[in-house]
Coordinates of C-alpha atoms in Angstrom, one line a residue:
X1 CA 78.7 2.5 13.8
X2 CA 76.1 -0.1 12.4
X3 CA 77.4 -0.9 8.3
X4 CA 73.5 -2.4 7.8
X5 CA 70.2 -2.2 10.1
X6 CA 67.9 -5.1 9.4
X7 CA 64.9 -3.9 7.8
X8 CA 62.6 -6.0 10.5
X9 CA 64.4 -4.2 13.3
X10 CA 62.9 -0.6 11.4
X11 CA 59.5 -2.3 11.6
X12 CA 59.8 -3.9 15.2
X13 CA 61.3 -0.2 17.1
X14 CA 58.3 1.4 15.2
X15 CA 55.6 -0.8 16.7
X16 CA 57.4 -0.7 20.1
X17 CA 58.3 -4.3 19.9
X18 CA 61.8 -3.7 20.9
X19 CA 63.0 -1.6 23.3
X20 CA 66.5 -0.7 23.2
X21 CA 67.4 0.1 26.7
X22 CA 64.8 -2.1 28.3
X23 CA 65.6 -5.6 26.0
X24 CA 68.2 -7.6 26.4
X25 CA 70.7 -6.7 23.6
X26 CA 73.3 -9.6 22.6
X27 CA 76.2 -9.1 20.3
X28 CA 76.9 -12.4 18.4
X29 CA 80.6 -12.6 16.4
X30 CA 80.3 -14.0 12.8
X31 CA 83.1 -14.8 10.6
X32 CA 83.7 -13.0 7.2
X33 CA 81.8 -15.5 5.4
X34 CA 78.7 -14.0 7.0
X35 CA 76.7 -11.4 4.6
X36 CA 74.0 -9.6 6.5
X37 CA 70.9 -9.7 3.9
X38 CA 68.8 -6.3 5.2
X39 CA 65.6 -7.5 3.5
X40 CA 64.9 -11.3 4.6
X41 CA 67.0 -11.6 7.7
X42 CA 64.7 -11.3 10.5
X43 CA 65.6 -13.2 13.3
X44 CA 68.9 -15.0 15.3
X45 CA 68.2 -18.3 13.5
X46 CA 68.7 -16.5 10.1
X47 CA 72.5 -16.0 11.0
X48 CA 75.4 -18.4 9.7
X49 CA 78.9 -18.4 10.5
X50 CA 78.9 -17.6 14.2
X51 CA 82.7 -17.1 15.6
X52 CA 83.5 -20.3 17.5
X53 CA 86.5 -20.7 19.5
X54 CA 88.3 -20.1 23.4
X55 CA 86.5 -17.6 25.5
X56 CA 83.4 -17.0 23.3
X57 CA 80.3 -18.2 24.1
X58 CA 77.5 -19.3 21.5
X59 CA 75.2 -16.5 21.4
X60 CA 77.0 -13.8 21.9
X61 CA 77.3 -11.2 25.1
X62 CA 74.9 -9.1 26.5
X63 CA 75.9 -5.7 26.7
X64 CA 75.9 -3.5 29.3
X65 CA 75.7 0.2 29.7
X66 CA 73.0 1.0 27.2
X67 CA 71.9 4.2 26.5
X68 CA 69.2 5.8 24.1
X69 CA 69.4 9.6 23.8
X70 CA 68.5 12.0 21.6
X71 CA 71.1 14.2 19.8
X72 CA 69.8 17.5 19.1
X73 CA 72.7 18.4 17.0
X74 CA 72.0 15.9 14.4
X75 CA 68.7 15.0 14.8
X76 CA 69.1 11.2 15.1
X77 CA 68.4 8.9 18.1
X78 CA 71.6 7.5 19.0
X79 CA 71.5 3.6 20.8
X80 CA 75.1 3.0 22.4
X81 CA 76.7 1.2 25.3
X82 CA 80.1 0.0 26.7
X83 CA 82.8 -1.6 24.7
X84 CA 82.9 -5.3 25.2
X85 CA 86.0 -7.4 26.3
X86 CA 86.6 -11.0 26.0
X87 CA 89.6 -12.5 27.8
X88 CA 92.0 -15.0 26.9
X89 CA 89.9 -15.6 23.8
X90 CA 91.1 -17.5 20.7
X91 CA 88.7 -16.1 18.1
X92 CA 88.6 -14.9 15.1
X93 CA 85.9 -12.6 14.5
X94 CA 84.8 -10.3 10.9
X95 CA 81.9 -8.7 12.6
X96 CA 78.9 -8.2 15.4
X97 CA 75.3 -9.0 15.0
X98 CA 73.5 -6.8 17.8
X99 CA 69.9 -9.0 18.6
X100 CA 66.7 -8.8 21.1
X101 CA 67.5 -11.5 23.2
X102 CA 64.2 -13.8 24.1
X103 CA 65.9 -16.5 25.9
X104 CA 67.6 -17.8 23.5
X105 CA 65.1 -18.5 21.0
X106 CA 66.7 -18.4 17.4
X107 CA 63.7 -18.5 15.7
X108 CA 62.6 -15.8 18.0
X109 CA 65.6 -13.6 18.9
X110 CA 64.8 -10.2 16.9
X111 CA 67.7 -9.1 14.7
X112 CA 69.0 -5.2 14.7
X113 CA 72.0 -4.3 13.2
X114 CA 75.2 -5.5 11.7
X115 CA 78.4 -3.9 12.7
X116 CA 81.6 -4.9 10.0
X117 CA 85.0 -4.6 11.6
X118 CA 85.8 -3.8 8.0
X119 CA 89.3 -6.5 8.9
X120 CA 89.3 -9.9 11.0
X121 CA 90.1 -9.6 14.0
X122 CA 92.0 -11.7 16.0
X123 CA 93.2 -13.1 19.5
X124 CA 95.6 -16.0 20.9
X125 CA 94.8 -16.6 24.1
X126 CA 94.3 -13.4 24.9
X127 CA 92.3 -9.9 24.8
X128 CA 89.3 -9.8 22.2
X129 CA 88.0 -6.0 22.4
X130 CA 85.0 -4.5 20.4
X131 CA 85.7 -1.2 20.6
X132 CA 82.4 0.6 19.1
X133 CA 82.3 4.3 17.9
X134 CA 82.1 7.0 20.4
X135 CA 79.4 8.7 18.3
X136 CA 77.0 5.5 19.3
X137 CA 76.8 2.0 17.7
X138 CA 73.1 2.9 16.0
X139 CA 71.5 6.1 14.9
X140 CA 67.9 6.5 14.3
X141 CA 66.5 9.6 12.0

């Protein structure tokens, strides 16, 4: 589940500016020498420390399989969608920024959450797999 939701994300699915299961959601790796900051990170361009390395592309990777439903149990919105695989990658990776994709603008690619794999992960030539929680990888409420 998300560790930090940008404050401009809050702000941008309140105005209807993004659109979770309509947009183009990216998931870009960052190293542990990223720190998300909530207030005055806005967009893509604002990031440092990307992953860089075999079988990862600058950027990040679109994900598939989104869903936005509401859970009547807890009273949240929950945003989720498939886990992500990379093969033979050599990467080392600390954590995901989930974005609004606008082509590939930085200074225009809207920011939504930050997801910490709370350890760094790593691959040798090999499977990378983001495994996000089953109970969604953003709630809303």
């Amino acid at each position: 589940m998300a560790n930090a939701t940008y404050n401009s994300f809050k702000r941008d699915i309140a105005n209807g500016s993004i659109n979770l299961s309509a947009d183009i959601i990216k998931v870009m790796l960052v190293t542990s020498t990223y720190v998300p900051a909530i207030k005055t990170h806005t967009k893509i361009s604002d990031v440092t420390n990307e992953v860089v390395g075999t079988g990862y592309t600058a950027g990040g990777i679109t994900l598939a399989g989104k869903t936005v439903v509401a859970n009547n149990t807890t009273d949240k919105g929950v945003f989720a969608a498939s886990n992500i695989t990379l093969s033979s990658a050599t990467i080392t990776a600390r954590g995901a920024v989930l974005y609004k994709s606008r082509g590939g603008v930085a200074t225009l690619d809207e920011l939504v959450c930050y997801v910490d794999f709370n350890a760094d992960i790593t691959s040798t030539n090999g499977n990378f797999a983001i495994t996000f929680d089953v109970n969604g990888i953003l709630t809303i409420g």
